[in-house]
Tab-separated table of C-alpha atoms in Angstrom:
chain	number	residue	atom	x	y	z
A	1	MET	CA	39.026	110.848	139.243
A	2	VAL	CA	36.513	113.529	140.051
A	3	ARG	CA	33.599	114.481	137.784
A	4	GLN	CA	34.899	112.561	134.782
A	5	PRO	CA	33.355	109.742	132.771
A	6	GLN	CA	34.367	106.341	134.085
A	7	SER	CA	35.323	105.092	130.640
A	8	TYR	CA	38.096	107.687	130.430
A	9	GLY	CA	39.473	106.453	133.729
A	10	ASN	CA	39.506	102.843	132.607
A	11	SER	CA	41.143	103.419	129.261
A	12	GLY	CA	43.048	106.659	129.846
A	13	ASP	CA	42.604	109.949	128.058
A	14	TRP	CA	44.569	113.018	126.989
A	15	CYS	CA	42.430	115.270	129.181
A	16	ASN	CA	43.135	113.563	132.525
A	17	GLY	CA	46.674	112.163	132.337
A	18	MET	CA	45.594	108.582	133.083
A	19	PRO	CA	47.734	106.035	131.177
A	20	PHE	CA	46.153	104.487	128.085
A	21	THR	CA	45.325	100.797	128.299
A	22	VAL	CA	43.353	98.090	126.580
A	23	SER	CA	43.673	95.624	129.469
A	24	LEU	CA	41.773	96.369	132.658
A	25	GLY	CA	43.212	94.961	135.846
A	26	CYS	CA	40.861	93.653	138.518
A	27	GLY	CA	43.429	94.125	141.252
A	28	THR	CA	44.749	91.792	143.867
A	29	TRP	CA	41.189	90.804	144.826
A	30	GLY	CA	40.818	89.249	141.406
A	31	GLY	CA	44.183	87.502	141.549
A	32	ASN	CA	46.156	89.987	139.432
A	33	ILE	CA	49.674	90.983	140.380
A	34	VAL	CA	48.838	94.684	139.997
A	35	SER	CA	45.989	96.753	141.339
A	36	GLU	CA	45.821	99.150	138.402
A	37	ASN	CA	45.074	99.027	134.707
A	38	ILE	CA	47.702	97.138	132.709
A	39	VAL	CA	49.776	99.571	130.633
A	40	LEU	CA	52.999	99.383	128.621
A	41	LYS	CA	55.256	99.524	131.702
A	42	HIS	CA	53.830	96.192	132.871
A	43	TYR	CA	54.965	94.456	129.678
A	44	ILE	CA	58.564	95.676	129.935
A	45	ASN	CA	61.067	93.482	131.761
A	46	THR	CA	62.889	95.821	134.126
A	47	THR	CA	66.070	95.002	136.004
A	48	TRP	CA	67.187	97.115	138.944
A	49	VAL	CA	70.883	97.564	139.669
A	50	SER	CA	71.955	98.964	143.008
A	51	TYR	CA	75.280	99.687	144.574
A	52	PRO	CA	76.043	99.755	148.288
A	53	ILE	CA	76.166	103.189	149.860
A	54	GLU	CA	77.459	104.362	153.203
A	55	PRO	CA	74.521	104.181	155.620
A	56	GLU	CA	73.396	107.328	157.422
A	57	ILE	CA	71.685	105.924	160.507
A	58	PRO	CA	70.315	108.601	162.849
A	59	SER	CA	70.525	108.118	166.605
A	60	ASP	CA	67.417	107.690	168.744
A	61	GLU	CA	67.884	111.222	170.065
A	62	GLU	CA	67.882	112.624	166.524
A	63	LEU	CA	64.719	110.706	165.661
A	64	PHE	CA	62.682	111.218	168.825
A	65	GLY	CA	64.277	114.263	170.433
A	66	ASN	CA	62.651	115.399	173.663
A	67	ILE	CA	59.721	113.009	173.333
A	68	MET	CA	61.685	109.966	174.440
A	69	PHE	CA	64.538	111.537	176.384
A	70	GLU	CA	62.762	113.964	178.745
A	71	ASP	CA	64.119	114.232	182.280
């Protein structure tokens, strides 16, 4: 946040797009599992479902080009 009151950053506000919260997180230094203010998304149990996809693995030449394979 630049040139805004610190209280708006901690609790969120309509004028800066920061998420509203009533629980301030002290980050991983303080032993929390998140390093941001605790908002609604942290209270929702989310399950991820993924399906296998065909891998697209580039060759070393595609990744490094002439840098690695100069004569």
